[in-house]
GROMACS .gro file of C-alpha atoms in nm:
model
  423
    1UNK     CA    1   0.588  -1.462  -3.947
    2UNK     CA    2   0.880  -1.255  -3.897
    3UNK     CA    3   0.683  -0.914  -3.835
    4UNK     CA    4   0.458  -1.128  -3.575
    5UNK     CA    5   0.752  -1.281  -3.400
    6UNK     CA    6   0.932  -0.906  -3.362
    7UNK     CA    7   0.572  -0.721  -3.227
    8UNK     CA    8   0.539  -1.041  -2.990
    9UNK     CA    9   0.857  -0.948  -2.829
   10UNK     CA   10   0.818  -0.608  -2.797
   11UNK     CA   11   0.507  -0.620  -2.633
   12UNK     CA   12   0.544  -0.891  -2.397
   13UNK     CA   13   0.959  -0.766  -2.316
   14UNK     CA   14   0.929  -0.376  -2.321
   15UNK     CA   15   0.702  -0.188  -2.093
   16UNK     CA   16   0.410  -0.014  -2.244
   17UNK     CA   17   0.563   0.297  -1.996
   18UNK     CA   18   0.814   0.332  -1.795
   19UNK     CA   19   0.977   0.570  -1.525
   20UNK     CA   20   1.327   0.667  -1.527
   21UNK     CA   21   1.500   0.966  -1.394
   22UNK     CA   22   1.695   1.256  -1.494
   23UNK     CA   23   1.994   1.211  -1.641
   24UNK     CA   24   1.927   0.834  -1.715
   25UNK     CA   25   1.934   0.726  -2.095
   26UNK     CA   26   1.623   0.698  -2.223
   27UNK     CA   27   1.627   0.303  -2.188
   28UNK     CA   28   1.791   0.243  -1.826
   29UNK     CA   29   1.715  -0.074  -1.712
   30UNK     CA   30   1.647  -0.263  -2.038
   31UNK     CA   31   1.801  -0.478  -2.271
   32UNK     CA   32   1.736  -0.466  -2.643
   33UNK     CA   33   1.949  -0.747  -2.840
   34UNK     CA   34   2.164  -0.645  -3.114
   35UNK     CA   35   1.934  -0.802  -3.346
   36UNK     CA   36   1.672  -0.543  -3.280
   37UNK     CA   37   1.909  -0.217  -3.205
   38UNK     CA   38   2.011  -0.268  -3.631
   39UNK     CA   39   1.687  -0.293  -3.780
   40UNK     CA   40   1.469  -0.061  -3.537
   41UNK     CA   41   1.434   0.328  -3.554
   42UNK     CA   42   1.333   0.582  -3.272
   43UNK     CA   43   1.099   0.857  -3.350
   44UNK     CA   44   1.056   1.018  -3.008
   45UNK     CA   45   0.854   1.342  -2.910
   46UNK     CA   46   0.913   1.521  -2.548
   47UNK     CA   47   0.796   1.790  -2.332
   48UNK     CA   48   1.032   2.053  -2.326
   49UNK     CA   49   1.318   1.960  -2.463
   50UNK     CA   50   1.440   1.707  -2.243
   51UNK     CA   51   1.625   1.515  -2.539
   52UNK     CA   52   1.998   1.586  -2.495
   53UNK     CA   53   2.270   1.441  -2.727
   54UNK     CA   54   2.626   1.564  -2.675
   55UNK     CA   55   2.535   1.872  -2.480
   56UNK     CA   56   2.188   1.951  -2.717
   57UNK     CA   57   1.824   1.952  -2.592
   58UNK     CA   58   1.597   1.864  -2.793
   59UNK     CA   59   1.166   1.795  -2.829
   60UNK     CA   60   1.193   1.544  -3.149
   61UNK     CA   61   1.485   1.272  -3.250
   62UNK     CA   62   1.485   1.066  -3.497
   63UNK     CA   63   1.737   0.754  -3.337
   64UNK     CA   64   1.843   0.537  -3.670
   65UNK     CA   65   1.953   0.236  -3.573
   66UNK     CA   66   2.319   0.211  -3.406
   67UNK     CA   67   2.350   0.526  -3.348
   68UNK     CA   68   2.351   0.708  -3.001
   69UNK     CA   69   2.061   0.691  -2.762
   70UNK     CA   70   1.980   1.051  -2.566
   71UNK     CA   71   1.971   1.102  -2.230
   72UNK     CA   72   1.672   1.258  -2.011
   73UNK     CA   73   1.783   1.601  -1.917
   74UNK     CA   74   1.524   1.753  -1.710
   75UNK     CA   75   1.149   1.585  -1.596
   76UNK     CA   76   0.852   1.540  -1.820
   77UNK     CA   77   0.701   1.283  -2.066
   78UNK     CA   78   0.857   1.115  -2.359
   79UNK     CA   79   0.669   0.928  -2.686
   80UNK     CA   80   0.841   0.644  -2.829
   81UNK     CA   81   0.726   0.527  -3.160
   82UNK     CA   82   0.945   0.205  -3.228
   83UNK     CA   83   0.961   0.114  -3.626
   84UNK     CA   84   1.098  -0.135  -3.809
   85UNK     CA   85   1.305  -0.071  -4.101
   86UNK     CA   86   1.226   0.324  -4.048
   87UNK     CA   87   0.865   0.216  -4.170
   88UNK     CA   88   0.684  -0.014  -3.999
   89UNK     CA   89   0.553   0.081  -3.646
   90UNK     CA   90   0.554  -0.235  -3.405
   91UNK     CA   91   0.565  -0.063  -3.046
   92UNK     CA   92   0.461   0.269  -2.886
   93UNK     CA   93   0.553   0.354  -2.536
   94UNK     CA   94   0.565   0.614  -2.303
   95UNK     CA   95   0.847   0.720  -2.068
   96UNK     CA   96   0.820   0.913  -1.779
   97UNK     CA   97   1.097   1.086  -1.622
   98UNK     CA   98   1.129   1.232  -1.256
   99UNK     CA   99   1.390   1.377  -1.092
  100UNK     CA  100   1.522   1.206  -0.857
  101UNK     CA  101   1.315   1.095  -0.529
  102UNK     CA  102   1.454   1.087  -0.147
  103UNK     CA  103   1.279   0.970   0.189
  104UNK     CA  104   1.332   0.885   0.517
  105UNK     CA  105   1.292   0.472   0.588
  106UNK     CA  106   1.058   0.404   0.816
  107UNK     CA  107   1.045   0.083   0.995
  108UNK     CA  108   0.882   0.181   1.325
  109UNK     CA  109   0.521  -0.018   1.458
  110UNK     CA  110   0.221   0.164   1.422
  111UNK     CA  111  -0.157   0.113   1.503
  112UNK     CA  112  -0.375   0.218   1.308
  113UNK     CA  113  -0.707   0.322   1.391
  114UNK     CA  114  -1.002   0.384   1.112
  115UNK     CA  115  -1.185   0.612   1.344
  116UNK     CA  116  -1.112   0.778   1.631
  117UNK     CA  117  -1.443   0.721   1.792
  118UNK     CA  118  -1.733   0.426   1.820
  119UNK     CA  119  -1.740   0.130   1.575
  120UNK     CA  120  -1.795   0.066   1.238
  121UNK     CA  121  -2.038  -0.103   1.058
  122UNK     CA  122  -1.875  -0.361   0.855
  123UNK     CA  123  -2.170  -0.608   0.760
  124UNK     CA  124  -2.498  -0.680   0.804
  125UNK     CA  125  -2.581  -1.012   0.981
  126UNK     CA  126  -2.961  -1.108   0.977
  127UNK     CA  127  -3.132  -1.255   1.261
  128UNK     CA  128  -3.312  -1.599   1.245
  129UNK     CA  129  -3.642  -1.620   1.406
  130UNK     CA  130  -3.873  -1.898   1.323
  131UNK     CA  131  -3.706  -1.962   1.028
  132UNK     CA  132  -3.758  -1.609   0.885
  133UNK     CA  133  -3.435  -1.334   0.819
  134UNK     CA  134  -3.489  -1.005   0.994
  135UNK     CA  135  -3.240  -0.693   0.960
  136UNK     CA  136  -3.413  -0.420   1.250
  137UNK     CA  137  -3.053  -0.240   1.203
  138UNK     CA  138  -3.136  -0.186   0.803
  139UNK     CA  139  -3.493  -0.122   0.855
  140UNK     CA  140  -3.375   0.158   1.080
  141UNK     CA  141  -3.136   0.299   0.816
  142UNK     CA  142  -2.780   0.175   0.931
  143UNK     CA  143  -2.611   0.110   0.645
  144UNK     CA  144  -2.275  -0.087   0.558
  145UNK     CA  145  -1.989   0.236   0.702
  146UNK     CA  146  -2.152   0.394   0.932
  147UNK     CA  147  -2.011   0.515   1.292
  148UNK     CA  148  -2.216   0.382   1.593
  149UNK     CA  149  -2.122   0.652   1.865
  150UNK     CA  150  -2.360   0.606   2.116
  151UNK     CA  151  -2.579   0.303   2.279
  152UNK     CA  152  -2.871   0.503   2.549
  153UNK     CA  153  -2.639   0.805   2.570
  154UNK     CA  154  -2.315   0.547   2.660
  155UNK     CA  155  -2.018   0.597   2.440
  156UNK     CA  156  -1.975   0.305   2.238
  157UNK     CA  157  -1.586   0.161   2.267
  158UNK     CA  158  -1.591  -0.180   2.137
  159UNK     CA  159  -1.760  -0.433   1.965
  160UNK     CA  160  -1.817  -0.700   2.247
  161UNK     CA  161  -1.933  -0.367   2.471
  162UNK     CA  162  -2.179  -0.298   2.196
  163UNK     CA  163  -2.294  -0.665   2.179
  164UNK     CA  164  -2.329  -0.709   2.591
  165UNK     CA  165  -2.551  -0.362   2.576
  166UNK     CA  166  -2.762  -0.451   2.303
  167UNK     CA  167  -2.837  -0.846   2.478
  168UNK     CA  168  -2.931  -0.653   2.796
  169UNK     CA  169  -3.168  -0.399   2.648
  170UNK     CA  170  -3.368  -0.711   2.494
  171UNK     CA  171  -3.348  -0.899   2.797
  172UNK     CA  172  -3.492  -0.571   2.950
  173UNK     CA  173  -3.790  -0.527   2.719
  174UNK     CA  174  -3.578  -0.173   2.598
  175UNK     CA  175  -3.527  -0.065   2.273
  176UNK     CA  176  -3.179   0.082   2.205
  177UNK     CA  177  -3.119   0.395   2.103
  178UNK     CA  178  -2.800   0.439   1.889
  179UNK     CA  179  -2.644   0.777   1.759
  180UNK     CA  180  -2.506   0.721   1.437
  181UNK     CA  181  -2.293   0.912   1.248
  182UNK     CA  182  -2.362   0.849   0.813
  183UNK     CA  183  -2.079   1.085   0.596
  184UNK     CA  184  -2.112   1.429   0.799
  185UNK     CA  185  -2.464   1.386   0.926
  186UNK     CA  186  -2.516   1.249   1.277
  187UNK     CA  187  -2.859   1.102   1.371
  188UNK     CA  188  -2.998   0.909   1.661
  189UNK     CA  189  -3.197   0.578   1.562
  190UNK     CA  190  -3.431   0.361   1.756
  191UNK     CA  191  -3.417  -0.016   1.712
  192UNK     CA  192  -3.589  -0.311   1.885
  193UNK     CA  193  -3.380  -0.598   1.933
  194UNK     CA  194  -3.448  -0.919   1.832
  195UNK     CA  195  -3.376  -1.267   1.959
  196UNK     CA  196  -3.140  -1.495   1.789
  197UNK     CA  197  -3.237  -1.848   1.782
  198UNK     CA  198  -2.948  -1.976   1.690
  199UNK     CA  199  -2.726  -1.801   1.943
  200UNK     CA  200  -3.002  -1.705   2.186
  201UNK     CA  201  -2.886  -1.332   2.227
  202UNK     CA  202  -3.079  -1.052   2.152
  203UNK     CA  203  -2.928  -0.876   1.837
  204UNK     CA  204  -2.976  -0.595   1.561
  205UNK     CA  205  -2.812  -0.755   1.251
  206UNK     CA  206  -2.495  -0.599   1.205
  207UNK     CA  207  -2.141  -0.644   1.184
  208UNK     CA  208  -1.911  -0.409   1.388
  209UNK     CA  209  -1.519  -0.318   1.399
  210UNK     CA  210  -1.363  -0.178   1.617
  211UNK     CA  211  -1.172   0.138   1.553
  212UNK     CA  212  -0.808  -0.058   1.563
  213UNK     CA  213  -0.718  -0.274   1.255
  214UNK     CA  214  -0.427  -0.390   1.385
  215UNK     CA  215  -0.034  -0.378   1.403
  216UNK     CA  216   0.147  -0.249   1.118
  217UNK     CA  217   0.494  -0.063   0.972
  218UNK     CA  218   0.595   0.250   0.845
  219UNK     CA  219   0.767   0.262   0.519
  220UNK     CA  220   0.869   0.609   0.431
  221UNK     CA  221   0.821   0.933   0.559
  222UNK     CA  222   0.912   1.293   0.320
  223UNK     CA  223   1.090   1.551   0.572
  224UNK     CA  224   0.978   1.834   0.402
  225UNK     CA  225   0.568   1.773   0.301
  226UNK     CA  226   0.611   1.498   0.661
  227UNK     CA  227   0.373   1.277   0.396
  228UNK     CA  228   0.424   0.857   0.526
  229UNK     CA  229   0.340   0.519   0.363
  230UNK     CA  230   0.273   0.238   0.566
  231UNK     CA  231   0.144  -0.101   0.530
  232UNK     CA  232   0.169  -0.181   0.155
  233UNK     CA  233  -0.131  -0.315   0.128
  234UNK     CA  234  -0.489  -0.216   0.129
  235UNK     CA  235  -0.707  -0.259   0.453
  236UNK     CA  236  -1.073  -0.456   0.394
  237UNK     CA  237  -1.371  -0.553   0.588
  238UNK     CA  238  -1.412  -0.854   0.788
  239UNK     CA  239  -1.520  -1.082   0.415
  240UNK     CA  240  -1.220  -0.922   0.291
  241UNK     CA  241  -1.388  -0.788   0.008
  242UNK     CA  242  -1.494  -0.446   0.085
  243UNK     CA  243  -1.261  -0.109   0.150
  244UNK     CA  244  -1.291   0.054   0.422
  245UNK     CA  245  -1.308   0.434   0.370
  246UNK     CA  246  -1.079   0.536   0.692
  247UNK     CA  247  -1.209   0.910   0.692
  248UNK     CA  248  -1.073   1.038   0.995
  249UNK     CA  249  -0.862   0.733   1.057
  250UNK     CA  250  -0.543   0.782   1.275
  251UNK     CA  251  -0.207   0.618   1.328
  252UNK     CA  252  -0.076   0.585   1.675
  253UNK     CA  253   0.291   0.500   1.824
  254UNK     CA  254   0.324   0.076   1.935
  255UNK     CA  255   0.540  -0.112   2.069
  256UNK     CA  256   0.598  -0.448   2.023
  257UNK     CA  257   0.581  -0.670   2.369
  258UNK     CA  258   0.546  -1.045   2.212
  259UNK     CA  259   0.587  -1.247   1.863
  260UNK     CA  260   0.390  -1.557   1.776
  261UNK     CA  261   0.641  -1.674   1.536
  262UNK     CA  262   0.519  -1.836   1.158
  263UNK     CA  263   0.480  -2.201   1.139
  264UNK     CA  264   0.367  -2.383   0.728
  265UNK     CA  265   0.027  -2.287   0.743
  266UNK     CA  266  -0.024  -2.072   1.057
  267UNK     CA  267   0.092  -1.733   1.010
  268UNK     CA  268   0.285  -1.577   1.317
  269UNK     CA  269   0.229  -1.243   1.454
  270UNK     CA  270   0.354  -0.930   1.625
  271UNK     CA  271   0.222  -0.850   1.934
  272UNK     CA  272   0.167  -0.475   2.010
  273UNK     CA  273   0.028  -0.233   2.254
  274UNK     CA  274  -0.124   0.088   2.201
  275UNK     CA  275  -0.319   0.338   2.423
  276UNK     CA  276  -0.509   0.513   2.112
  277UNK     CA  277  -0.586   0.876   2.104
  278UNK     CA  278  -0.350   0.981   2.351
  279UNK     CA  279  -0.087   0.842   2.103
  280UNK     CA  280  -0.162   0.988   1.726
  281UNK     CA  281   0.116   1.046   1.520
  282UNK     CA  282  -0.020   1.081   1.213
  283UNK     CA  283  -0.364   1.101   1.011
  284UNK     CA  284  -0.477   0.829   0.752
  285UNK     CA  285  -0.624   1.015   0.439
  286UNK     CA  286  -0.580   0.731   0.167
  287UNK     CA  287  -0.581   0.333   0.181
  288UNK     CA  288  -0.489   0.199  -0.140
  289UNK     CA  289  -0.384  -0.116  -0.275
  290UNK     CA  290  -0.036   0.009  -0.212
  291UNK     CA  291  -0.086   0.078   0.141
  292UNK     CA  292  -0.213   0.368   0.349
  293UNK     CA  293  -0.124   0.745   0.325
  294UNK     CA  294  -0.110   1.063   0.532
  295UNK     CA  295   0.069   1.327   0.694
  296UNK     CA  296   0.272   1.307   1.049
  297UNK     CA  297   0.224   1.548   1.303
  298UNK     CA  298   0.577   1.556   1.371
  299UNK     CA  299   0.862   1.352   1.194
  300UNK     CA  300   1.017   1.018   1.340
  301UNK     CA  301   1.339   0.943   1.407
  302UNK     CA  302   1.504   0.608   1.248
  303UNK     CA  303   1.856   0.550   1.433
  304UNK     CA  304   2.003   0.368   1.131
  305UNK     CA  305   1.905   0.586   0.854
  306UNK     CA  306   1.881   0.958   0.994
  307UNK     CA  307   1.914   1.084   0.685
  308UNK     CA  308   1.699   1.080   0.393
  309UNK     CA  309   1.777   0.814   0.111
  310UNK     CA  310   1.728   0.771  -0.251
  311UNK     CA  311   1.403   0.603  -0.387
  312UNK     CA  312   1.494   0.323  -0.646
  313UNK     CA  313   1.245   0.325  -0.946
  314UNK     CA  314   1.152  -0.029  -1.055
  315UNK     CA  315   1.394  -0.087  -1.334
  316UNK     CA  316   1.648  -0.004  -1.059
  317UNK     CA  317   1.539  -0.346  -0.871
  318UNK     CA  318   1.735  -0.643  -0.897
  319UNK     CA  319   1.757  -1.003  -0.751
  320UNK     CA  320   1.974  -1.057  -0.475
  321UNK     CA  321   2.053  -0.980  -0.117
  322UNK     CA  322   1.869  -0.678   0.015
  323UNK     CA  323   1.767  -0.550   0.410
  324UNK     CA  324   1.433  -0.496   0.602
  325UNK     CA  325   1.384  -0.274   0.905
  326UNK     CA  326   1.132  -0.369   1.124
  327UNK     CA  327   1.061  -0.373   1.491
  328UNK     CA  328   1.058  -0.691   1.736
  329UNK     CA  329   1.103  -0.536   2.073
  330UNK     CA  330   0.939  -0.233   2.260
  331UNK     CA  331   1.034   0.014   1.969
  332UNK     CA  332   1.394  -0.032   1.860
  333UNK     CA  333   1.410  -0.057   1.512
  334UNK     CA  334   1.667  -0.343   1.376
  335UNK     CA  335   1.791  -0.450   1.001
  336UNK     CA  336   1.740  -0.788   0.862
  337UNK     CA  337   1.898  -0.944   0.599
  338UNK     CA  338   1.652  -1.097   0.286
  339UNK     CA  339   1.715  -1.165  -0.095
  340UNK     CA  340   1.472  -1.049  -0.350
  341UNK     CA  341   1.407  -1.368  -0.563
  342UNK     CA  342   1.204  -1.178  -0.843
  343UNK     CA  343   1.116  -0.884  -0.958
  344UNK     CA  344   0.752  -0.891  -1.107
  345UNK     CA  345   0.699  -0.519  -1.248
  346UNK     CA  346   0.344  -0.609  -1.432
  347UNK     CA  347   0.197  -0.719  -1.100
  348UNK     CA  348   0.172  -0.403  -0.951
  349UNK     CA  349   0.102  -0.459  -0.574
  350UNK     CA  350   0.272  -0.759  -0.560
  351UNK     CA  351   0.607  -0.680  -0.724
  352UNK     CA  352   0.879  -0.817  -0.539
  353UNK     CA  353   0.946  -1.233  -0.456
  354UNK     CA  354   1.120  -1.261  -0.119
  355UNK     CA  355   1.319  -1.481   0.066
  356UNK     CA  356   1.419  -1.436   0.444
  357UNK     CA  357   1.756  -1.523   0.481
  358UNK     CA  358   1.866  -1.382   0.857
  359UNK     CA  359   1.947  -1.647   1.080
  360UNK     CA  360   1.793  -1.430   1.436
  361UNK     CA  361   1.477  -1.303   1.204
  362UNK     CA  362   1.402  -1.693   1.116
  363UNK     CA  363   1.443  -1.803   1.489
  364UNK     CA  364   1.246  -1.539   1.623
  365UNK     CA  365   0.940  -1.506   1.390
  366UNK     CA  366   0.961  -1.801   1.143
  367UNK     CA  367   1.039  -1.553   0.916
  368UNK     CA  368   0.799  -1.297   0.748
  369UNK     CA  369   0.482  -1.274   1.063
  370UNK     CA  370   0.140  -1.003   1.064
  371UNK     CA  371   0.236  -0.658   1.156
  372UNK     CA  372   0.545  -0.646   0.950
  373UNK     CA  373   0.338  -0.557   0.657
  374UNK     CA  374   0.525  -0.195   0.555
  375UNK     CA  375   0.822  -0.307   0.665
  376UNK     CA  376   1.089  -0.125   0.404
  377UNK     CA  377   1.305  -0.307   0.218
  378UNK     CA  378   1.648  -0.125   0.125
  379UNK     CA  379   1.913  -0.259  -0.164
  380UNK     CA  380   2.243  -0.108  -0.222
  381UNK     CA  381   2.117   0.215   0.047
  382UNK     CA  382   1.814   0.280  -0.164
  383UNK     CA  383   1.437   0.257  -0.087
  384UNK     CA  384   1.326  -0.042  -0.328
  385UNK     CA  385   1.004  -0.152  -0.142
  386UNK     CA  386   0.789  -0.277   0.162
  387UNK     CA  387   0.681  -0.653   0.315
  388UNK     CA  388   0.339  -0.656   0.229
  389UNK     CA  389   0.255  -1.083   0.280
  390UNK     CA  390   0.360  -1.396   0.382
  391UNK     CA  391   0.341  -1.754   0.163
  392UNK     CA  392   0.087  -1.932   0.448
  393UNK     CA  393   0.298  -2.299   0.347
  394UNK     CA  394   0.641  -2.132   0.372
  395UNK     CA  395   0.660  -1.810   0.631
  396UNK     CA  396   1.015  -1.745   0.510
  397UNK     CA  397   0.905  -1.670   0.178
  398UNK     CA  398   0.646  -1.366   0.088
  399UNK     CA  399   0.529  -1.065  -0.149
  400UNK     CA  400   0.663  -0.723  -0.133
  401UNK     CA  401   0.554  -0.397  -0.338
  402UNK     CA  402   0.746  -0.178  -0.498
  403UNK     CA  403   0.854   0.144  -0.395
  404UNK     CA  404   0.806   0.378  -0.700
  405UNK     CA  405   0.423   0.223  -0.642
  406UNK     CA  406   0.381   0.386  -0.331
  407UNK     CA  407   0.548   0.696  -0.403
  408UNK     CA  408   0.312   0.766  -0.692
  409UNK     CA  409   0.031   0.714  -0.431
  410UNK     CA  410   0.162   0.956  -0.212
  411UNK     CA  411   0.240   1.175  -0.475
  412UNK     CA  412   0.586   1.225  -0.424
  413UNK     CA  413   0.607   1.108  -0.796
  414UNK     CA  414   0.378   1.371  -0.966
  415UNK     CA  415   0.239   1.178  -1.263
  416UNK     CA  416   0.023   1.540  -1.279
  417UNK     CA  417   0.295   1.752  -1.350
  418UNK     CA  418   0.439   1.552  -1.572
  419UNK     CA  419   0.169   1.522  -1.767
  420UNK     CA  420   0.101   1.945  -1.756
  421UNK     CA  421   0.475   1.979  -1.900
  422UNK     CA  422   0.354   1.705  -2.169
  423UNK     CA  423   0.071   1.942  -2.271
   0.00000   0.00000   0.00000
C-alpha cells in the first residue's frame, strides 16, 4: 500500500515534463515534501552537460537524497528517473530547459481575414424539393474549403451578394457560373440552381463565409523574427466543429468604435471597423488551438510596454492580481487590472481561471466581451498569457491560455533543438 500511495502522488503531483530555464534548479516551481526528498534518489541524464553543481557541468548525477539539487546551466533536455530507496523506480520525467524568452505585448485590435479574396465554403446545405435532398453545388465538385471567386465573371465579396446573385440567376432561367479556386488549382463550374421550398429562393446547397472572422487581439510580437500570436484560441466553421485552414489568411489594423457590454448569459462584444486589404499588417500561416500565428510586415508599437519583456514559463504562474491590455476606443491601448484565480497546467488551452476585477473594465464591457480574445495578460512585468473566453452566466469571470503554450506554437520555444542537443 505504501509503494501505491507514493507512485499515486508522483504521478498525479509532478509533471510528466516540464520547462524551466537556464539557470533555474532543476525543480523550479515545485514542491516535494520532506517526506519524499529523504527516501527518493535522482538518477538524471542530460544533453551536454548542462548539470552544474558548485561550478561543475555535468551529463549524469546521481542526487541521493538530501543532498544538493543542480542547476540547468545551458538549454537542452534532461531525464529524470525518480527511485525509491535508490532501487525502486516510481516516476520518470522529462525536463526541458530554454533560455530565457522575451517579446513585445501586444494588445492592439486586429481583423482577421481567412482569405483575401471571395468566400469560403464552410458547409453544405441541401435543398428540399418535393420532399427530396438535392446538393447541385456537390454534384458540381465544390467541396467543404473551397474559394468561390467569381459569380458570371462578378467578383464575389460577400455572402448575402453571393446569395442575391444566385436567387436572380434562377429567377432568370440562368445557370451560374462560379470560378472556384480548390488548393492551387482554379476552375470554373456550372451549376443550375434550384428552388427552395422551404425558403422559396433559388439556391446551390452551400454554406459560405465571408473572408472576415471577426474582431480579435494581438498577444505578442518577436522584434527580431517580427513572428505574432493573436487570439488564443483556434478559429472553426460556422457548426464549430471544423478548422478552417486560413492559407493566405491576413490580419488587418481595427479600431474599436462601440462595445455591447456582457450581461449572465449574453456575451458582450467589441465593435470594430476595418477596410480589409488596404490595411494588412500581417499574414496568418497557423491557427491552432492556441491561437493564430504569422509574421508582421512591419512591427507595432505598444505605448506602455516599448520594450520587449520576459515570457513567464508555466511554473512561473501564480494566483493573484495580474493586468490585461486591450483596446476599447479607436486604437489606444489601455491596462486593466484582473486576478488569476487558478492555474490549470494539464488543461493546455485553457490554463488560466480569471477574474475581472477593474472597476472602468466592469462598467464598460461587463467584464471579459468577444474581440478581446488575445488580449495579454502580464504578472509581475512578465508575459504569463492571453483572454481566450468568457463564463456565458458570469462575464466577469473567463479562461485564459498560457503563454509558454503559444510560444511553443510560434516556435519561439524550439522543442526541435532541444531535442537535436538531446540526441
Amino acid at each position: 500500500m505504501c509503494l501505491m500511495t507514493v507512485n499515486s502522488y508522483w504521478h498525479n503531483l509532478l509533471p510528466a515534463r516540464q520547462y524551466i530555464k537556464t539557470g533555474d534548479n532543476i525543480f523550479a516551481g515545485m514542491e516535494l515534501p520532506g517526506m519524499i526528498k529523504k527516501n527518493v534518489s535522482l538518477h538524471m541524464h542530460s544533453s551536454s552537460n548542462l548539470l552544474s553543481i558548485g561550478g561543475n557541468n555535468y551529463q549524469d548525477l546521481i542526487i541521493k537524497p538530501g543532498s544538493a539539487l543542480p542547476v540547468a546551466a545551458k538549454p537542452g533536455m534532461l531525464d529524470l528517473q525518480f527511485k525509491l530507496f535508490g532501487l525502486i523506480p516510481i516516476h520518470h520525467m522529462l525536463v526541458d530547459v530554454v533560455s530565457p524568452v522575451k517579446v513585445i505585448p501586444g494588445g492592439q485590435s486586429i481583423g482577421v481575414l481567412l482569405h483575401s479574396e471571395g468566400v469560403m465554403v464552410v458547409g453544405e446545405a441541401a435543398i428540399d424539393q418535393g420532399g427530396k435532398k438535392i446538393f447541385p453545388a456537390r454534384e458540381a465538385g465544390i467541396s467543404v474549403g473551397d474559394l468561390i471567386l467569381k459569380l458570371n465573371g462578378k467578383e464575389v465579396t460577400g455572402e448575402n451578394q453571393l446569395q442575391n446573385l444566385i436567387d436572380k440567376c434562377g429567377r432568370q432561367g440562368k445557370d451560374v457560373n462560379l470560378l472556384v479556386k480548390h488548393g492551387n488549382e482554379v476552375k470554373n463550374l456550372r451549376i443550375n440552381p434550384i428552388l427552395c421550398d422551404e425558403t422559396g429562393r433559388y439556391r446551390v446547397g452551400l454554406f459560405v463565409k465571408d473572408s472576415a472572422a471577426g474582431v480579435g487581439t494581438i498577444t505578442f510580437y518577436d522584434p527580431d523574427s517580427r513572428v505574432y500570436g493573436a487570439l488564443g484560441h483556434i478559429i472553426t466553421d460556422y457548426s464549430g466543429k471544423s478548422i478552417i485552414n486560413p492559407r493566405d489568411g491576413k490580419i488587418v489594423e481595427a479600431s474599436i468604435k462601440g462595445l455591447h457590454p456582457g450581461k449572465k448569459g449574453e456575451p458582450g462584444e467589441k465593435l470594430g471597423v476595418f477596410k480589409g486589404k488596404s490595411d494588412i499588417i500581417g499574414d496568418i500561416s497557423k491557427n491552432t488551438k492556441y491561437g493564430i500565428f504569422g509574421e508582421l510586415e512591419k512591427g507595432l508599437k505598444n505605448p506602455i510596454y516599448g520594450k520587449p519583456v520576459a515570457v513567464a514559463l508555466t511554473y512561473q504562474v501564480k494566483r493573484g492580481p495580474a493586468q490585461i491590455l486591450t483596446v476599447l476606443d479607436d486604437n489606444k491601448i489601455q491596462s486593466f487590472d484582473i486576478e488569476i484565480a487558478q492555474v490549470l497546467p494539464g488543461n493546455q488551452s485553457k490554463g488560466l481561471v480569471l477574474q475581472v476585477t477593474d472597476p472602468e473594465l466592469i462598467q464598460r464591457t461587463g467584464g471579459i466581451i468577444q474581440g478581446m480574445s488575445g488580449s495579454p495578460i502580464l504578472q509581475d512585468g512578465k508575459l504569463v498569457g492571453a483572454v481566450t473566453h468568457v463564463f456565458i452566466n458570469d462575464p466577469t469571470r473567463g479562461y485564459g491560455v498560457l503563454a509558454e503554450n503559444m510560444l511553443k506554437e510560434a516556435n519561439l520555444i524550439n522543442i526541435e533543438q532541444l531535442q537535436k542537443k538531446a540526441g
